[in-house]
PDB file of C-alpha atoms and ligand atoms in Angstrom:
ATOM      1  CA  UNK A 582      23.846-103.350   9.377  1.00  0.00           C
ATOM      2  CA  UNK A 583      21.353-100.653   8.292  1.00  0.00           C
ATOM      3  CA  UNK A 584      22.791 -97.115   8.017  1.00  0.00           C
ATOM      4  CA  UNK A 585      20.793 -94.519   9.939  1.00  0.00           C
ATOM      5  CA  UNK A 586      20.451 -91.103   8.188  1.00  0.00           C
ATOM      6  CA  UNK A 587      22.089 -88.044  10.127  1.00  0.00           C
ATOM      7  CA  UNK A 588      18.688 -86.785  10.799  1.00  0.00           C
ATOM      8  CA  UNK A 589      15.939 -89.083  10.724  1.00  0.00           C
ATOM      9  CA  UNK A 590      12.150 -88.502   9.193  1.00  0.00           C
ATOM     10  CA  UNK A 591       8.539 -89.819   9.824  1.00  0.00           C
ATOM     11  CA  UNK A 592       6.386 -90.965   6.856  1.00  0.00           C
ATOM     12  CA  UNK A 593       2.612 -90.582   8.600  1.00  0.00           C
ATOM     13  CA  UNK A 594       0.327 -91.990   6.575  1.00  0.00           C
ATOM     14  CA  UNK A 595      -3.411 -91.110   7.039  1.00  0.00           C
ATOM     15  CA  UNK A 596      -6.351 -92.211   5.436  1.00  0.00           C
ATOM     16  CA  UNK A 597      -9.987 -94.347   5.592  1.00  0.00           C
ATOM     17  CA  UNK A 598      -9.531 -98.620   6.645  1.00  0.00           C
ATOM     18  CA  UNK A 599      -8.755-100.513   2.936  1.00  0.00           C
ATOM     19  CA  UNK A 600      -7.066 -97.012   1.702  1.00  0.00           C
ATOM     20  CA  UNK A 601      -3.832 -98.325   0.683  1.00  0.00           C
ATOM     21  CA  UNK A 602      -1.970 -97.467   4.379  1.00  0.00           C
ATOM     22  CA  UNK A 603      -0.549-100.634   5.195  1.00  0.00           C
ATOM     23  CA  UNK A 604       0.371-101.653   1.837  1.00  0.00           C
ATOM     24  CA  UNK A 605       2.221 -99.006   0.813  1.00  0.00           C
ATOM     25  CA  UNK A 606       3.765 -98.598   4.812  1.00  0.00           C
ATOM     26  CA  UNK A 607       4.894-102.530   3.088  1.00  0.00           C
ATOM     27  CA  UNK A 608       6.464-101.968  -0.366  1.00  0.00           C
ATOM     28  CA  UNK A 609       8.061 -98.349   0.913  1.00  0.00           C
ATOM     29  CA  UNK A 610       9.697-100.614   3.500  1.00  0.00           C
ATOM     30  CA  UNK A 611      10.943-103.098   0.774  1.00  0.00           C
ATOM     31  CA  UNK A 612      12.321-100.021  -1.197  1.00  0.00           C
ATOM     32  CA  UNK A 613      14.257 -97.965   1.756  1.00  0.00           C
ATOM     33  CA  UNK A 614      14.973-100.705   4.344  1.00  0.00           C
ATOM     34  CA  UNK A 615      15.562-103.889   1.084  1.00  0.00           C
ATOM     35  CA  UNK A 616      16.950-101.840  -1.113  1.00  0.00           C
ATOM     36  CA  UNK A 617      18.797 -98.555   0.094  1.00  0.00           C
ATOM     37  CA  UNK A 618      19.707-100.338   3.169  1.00  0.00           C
ATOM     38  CA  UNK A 619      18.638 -97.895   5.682  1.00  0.00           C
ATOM     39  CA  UNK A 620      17.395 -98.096   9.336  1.00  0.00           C
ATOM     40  CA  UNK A 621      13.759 -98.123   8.895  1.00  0.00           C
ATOM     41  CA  UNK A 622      10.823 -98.700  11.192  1.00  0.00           C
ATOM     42  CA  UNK A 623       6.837 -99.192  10.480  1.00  0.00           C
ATOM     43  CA  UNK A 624       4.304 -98.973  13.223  1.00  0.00           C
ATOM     44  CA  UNK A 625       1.332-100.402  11.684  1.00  0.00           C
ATOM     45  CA  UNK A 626      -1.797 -99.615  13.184  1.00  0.00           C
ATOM     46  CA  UNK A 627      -3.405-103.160  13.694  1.00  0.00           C
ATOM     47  CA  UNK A 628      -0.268-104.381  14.817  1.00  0.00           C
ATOM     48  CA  UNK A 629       0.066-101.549  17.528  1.00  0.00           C
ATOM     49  CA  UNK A 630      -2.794-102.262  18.549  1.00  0.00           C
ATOM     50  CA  UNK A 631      -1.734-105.559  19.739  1.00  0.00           C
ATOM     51  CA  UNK A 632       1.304-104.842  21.523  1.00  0.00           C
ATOM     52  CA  UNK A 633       1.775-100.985  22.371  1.00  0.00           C
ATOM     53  CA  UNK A 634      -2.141-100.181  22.633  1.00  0.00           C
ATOM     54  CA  UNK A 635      -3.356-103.222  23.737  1.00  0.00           C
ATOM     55  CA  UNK A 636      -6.648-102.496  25.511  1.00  0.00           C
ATOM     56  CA  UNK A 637      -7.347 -99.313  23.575  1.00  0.00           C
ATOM     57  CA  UNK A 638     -10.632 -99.226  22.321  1.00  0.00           C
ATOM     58  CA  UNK A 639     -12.296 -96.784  19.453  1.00  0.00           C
ATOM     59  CA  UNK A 640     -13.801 -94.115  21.231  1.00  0.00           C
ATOM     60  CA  UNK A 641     -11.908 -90.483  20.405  1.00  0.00           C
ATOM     61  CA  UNK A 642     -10.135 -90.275  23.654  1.00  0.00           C
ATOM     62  CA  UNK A 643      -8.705 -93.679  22.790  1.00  0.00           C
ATOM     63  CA  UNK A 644      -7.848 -93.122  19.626  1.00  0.00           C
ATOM     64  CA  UNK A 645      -6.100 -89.804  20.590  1.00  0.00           C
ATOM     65  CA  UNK A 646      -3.834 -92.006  22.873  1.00  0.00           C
ATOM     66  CA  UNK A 647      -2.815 -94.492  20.297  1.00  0.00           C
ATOM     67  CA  UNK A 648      -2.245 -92.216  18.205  1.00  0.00           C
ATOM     68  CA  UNK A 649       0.077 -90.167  20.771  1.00  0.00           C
ATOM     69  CA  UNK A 650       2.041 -92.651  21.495  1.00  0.00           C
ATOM     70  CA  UNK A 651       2.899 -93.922  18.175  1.00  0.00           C
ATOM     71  CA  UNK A 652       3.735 -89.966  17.542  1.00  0.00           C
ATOM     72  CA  UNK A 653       6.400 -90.348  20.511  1.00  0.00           C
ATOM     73  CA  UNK A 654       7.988 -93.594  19.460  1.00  0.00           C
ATOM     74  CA  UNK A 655       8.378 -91.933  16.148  1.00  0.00           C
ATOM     75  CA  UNK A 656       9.526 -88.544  17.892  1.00  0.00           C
ATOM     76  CA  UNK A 657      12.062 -90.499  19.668  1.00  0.00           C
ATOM     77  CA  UNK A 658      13.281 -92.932  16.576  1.00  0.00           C
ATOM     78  CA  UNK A 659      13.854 -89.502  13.998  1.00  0.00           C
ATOM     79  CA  UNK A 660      16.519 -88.554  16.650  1.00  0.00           C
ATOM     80  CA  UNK A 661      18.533 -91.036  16.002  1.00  0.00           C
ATOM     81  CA  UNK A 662      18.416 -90.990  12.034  1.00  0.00           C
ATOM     82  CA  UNK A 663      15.659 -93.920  11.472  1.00  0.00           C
ATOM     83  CA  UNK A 664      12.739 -93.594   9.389  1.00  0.00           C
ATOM     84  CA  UNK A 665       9.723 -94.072  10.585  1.00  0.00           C
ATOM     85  CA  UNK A 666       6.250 -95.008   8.646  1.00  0.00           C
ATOM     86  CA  UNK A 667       3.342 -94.746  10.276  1.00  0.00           C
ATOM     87  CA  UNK A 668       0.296 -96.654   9.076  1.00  0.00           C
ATOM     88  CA  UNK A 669      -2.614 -96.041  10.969  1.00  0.00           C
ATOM     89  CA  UNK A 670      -6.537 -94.791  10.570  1.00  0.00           C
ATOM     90  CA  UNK A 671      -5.318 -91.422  12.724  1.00  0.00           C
ATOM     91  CA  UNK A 672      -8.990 -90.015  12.069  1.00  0.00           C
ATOM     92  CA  UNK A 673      -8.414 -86.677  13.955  1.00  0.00           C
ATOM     93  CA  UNK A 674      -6.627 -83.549  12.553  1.00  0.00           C
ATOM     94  CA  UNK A 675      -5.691 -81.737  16.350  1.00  0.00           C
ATOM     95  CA  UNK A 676      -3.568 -84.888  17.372  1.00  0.00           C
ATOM     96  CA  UNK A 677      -2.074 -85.456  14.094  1.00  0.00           C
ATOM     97  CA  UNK A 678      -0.882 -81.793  14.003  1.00  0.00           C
ATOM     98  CA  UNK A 679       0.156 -82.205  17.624  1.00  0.00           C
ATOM     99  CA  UNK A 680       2.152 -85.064  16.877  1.00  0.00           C
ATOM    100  CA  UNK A 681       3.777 -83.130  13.614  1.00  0.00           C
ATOM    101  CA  UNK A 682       5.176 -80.750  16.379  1.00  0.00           C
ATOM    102  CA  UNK A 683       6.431 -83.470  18.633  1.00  0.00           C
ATOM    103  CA  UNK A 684       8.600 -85.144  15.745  1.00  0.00           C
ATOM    104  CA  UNK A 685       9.498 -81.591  14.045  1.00  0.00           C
ATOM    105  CA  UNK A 686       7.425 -80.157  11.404  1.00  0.00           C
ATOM    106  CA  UNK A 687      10.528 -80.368   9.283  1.00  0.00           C
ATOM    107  CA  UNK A 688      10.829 -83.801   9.840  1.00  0.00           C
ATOM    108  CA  UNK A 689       7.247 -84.656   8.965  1.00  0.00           C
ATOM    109  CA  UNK A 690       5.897 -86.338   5.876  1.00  0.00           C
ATOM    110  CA  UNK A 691       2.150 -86.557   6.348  1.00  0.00           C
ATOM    111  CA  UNK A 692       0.764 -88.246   3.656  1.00  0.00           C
ATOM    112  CA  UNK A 693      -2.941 -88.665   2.826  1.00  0.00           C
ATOM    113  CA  UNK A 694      -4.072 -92.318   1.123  1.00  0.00           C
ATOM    114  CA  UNK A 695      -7.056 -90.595   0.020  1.00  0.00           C
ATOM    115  CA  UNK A 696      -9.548 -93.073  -1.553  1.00  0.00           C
ATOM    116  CA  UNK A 697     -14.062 -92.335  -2.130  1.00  0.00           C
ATOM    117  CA  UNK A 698     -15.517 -94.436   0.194  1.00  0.00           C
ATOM    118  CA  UNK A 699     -17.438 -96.459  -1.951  1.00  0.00           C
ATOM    119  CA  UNK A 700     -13.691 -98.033  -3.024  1.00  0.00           C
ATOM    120  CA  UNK A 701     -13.163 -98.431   0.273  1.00  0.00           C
ATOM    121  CA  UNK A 702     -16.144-100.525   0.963  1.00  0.00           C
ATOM    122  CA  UNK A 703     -16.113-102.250  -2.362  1.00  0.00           C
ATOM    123  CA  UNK A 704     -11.971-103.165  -1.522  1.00  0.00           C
ATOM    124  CA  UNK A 705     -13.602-104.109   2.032  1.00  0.00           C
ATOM    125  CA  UNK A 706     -10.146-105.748   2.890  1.00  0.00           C
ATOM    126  CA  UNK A 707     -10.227-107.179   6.347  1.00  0.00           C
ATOM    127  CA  UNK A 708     -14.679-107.641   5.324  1.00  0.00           C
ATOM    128  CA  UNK A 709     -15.717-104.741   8.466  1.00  0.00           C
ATOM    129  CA  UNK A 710     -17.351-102.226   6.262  1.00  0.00           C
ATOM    130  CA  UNK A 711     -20.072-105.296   5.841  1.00  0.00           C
ATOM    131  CA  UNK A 712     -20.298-105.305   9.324  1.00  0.00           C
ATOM    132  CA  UNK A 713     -20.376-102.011  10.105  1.00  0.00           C
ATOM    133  CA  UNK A 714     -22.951-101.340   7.331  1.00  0.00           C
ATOM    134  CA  UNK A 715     -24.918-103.612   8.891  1.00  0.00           C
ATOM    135  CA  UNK A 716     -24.533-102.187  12.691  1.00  0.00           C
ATOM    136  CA  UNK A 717     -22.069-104.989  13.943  1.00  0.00           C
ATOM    137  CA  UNK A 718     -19.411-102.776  14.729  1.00  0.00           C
ATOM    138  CA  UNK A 719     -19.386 -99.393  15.720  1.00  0.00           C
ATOM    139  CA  UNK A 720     -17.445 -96.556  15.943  1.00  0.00           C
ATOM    140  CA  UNK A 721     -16.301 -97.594  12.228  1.00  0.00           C
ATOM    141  CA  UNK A 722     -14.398 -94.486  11.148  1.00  0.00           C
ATOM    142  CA  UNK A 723     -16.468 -93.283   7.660  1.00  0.00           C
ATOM    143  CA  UNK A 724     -19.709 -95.023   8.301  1.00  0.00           C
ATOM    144  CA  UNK A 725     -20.294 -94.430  12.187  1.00  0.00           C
ATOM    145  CA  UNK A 726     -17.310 -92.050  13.000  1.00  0.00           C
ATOM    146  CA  UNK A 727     -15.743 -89.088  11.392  1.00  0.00           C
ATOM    147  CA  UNK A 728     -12.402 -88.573   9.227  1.00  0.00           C
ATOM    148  CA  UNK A 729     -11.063 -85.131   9.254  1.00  0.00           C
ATOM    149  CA  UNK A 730      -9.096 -84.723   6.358  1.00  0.00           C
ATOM    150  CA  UNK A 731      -5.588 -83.126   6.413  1.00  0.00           C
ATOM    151  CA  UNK A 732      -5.849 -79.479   5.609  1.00  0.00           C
ATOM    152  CA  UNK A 733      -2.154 -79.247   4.012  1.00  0.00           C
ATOM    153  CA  UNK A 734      -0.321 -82.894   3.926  1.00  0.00           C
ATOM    154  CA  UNK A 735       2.976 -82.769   1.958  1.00  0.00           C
ATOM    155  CA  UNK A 736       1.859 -85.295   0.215  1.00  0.00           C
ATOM    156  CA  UNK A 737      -1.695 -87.260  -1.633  1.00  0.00           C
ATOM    157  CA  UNK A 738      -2.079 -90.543  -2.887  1.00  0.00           C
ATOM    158  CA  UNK A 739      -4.981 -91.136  -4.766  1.00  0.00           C
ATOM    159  CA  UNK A 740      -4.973 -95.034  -4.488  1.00  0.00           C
ATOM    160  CA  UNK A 741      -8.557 -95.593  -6.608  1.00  0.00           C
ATOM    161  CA  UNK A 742      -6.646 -94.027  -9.736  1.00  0.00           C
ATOM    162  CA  UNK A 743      -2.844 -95.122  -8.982  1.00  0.00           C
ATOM    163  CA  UNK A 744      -1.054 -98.394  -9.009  1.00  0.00           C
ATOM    164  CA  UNK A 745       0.950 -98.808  -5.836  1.00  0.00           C
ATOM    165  CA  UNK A 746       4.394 -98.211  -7.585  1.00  0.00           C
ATOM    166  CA  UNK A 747       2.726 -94.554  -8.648  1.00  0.00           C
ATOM    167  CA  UNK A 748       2.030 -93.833  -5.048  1.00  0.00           C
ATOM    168  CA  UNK A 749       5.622 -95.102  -3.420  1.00  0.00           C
ATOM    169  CA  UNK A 750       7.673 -93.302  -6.415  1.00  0.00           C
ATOM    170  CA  UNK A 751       5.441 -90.229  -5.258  1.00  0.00           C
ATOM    171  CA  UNK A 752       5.714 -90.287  -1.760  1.00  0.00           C
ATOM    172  CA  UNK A 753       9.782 -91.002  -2.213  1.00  0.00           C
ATOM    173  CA  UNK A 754      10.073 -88.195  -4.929  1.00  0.00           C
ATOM    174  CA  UNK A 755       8.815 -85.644  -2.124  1.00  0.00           C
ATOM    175  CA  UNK A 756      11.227 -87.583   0.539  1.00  0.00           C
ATOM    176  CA  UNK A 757      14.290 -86.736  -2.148  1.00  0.00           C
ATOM    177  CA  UNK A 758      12.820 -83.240  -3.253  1.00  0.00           C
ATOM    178  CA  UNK A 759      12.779 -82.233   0.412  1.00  0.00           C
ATOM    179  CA  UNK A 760      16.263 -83.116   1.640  1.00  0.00           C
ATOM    180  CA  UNK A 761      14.854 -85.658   3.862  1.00  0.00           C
ATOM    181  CA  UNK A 762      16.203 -88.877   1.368  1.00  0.00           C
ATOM    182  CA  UNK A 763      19.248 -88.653  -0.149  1.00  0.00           C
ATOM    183  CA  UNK A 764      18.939 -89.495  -4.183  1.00  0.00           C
ATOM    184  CA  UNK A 765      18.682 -93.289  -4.741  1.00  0.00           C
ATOM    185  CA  UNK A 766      22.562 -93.510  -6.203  1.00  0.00           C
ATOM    186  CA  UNK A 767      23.711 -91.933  -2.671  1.00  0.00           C
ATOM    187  CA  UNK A 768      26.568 -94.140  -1.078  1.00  0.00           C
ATOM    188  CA  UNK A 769      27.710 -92.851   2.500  1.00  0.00           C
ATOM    189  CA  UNK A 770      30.872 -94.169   1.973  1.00  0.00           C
ATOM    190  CA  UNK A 771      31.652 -92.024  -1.150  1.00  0.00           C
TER     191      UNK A 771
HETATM  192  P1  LIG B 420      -5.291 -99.823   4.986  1.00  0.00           P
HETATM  193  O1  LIG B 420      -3.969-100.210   5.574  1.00  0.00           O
HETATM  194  O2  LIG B 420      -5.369 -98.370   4.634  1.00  0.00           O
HETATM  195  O3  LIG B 420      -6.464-100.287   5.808  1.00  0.00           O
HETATM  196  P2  LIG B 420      -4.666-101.857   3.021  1.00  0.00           P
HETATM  197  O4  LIG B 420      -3.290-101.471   2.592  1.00  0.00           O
HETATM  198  O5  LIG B 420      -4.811-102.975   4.014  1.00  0.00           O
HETATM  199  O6  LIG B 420      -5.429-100.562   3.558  1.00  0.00           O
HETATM  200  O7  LIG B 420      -5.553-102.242   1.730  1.00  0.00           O
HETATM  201  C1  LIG B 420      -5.556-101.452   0.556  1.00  0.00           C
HETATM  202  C2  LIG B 420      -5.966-102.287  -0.677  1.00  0.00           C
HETATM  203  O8  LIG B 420      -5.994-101.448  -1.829  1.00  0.00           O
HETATM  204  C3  LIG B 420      -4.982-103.412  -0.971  1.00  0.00           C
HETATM  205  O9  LIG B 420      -5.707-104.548  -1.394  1.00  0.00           O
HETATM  206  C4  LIG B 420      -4.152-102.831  -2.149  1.00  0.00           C
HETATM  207  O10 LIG B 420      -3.624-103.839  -2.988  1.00  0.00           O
HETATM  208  C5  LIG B 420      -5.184-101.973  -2.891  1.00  0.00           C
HETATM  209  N1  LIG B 420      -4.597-100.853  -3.688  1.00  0.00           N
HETATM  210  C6  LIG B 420      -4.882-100.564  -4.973  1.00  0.00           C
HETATM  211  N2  LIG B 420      -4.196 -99.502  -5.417  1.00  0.00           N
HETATM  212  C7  LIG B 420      -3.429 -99.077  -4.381  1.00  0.00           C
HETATM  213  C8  LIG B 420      -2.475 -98.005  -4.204  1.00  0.00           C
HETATM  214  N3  LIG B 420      -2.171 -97.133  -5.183  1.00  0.00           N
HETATM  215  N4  LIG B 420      -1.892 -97.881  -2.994  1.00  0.00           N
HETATM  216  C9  LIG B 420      -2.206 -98.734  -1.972  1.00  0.00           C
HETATM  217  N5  LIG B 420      -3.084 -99.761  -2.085  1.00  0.00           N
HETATM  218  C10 LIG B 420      -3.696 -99.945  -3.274  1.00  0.00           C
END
């Protein structure tokens, strides 16, 4: 059985489609939940989309309200000592900060997979830049929609010039720094 934490955190990762969210959301898992054997849960945008926000579209107002309510999952989760990672687009800085007060601001890792666009395009993961270059899809957050950058995140990836390790050792080093992990050798039983 995973072992909760006394007080729980949220990892929010924000950032442009192709940044690097879901993968390192992936291999952070593999370290805290594989390895350290604690209660961990990621709410993956895409895959929210599908079950909690199903039939939320793109517009702001929509986005806003996925956003909210993977903020109160999370919210609710940190009570009870899990730790949460958030993976999702979550363009707008107002409902990002809103949600950093609904978790705790002391209990909130915001994290920002910064990457040019150009990488993003060139990565072109799941192949929509191509279509929203080309007008298919709109509302495409960084070619038909804005990204408001965080102001003060605790922490920045910068996935063009990092490997993925780099990023998840930097992300886990604030996690430690700030109380919110304990060290890597920690045994609750000791
Ligand atoms: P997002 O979830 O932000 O849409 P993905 O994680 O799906 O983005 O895709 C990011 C791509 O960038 C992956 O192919 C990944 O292997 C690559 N990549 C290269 N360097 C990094 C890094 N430091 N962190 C995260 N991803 C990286």
């Amino acid at each position: 059985m995973a072992q909760t934490l006394s007080r729980g955190f949220t990892i929010w990762f924000t950032g442009l489609s192709g940044a690097g969210k879901s993968t390192l959301a992936q291999h952070l898992y593999e370290e805290l939940a594989n390895h350290r054997d604690l209660a961990v849960e990621v709410w993956d945008g895409d895959v929210v989309r599908t079950h909690l926000s199903k039939g939320l579209g793109f517009s702001k107002e929509d986005r806003d309200t996925n956003i909210r309510r993977i903020g109160f999952v999370c919210a609710k989760l940190t009570q009870y000592g899990v730790i949460n990672i958030a993976a999702a687009i979550s363009p707008y800085r107002e409902v990002r900060d809103e949600v950093r007060r609904m978790v705790g601001p002391d209990r909130f890792v915001e994290v920002h997979v910064n990457v040019p666009l150009n990488v993003a395009i060139e990565r072109d993961v799941k192949g929509l830049y191509q279509k929203a270059l080309a007008g298919e899809i709109t509302n495409f957050t960084g070619v038909s929609d804005p990204y408001e950058s965080p102001m003060n995140p605790e922490v920045i990836v910068h996935t063009a010039d990092e490997t993925v390790e780099e990023s998840v050792a930097k992300i886990i080093a604030y996690c430690e720094t700030a109380g919110l992990l304990p060290p890597a050798d920690y045994s609750p039983e000791e």
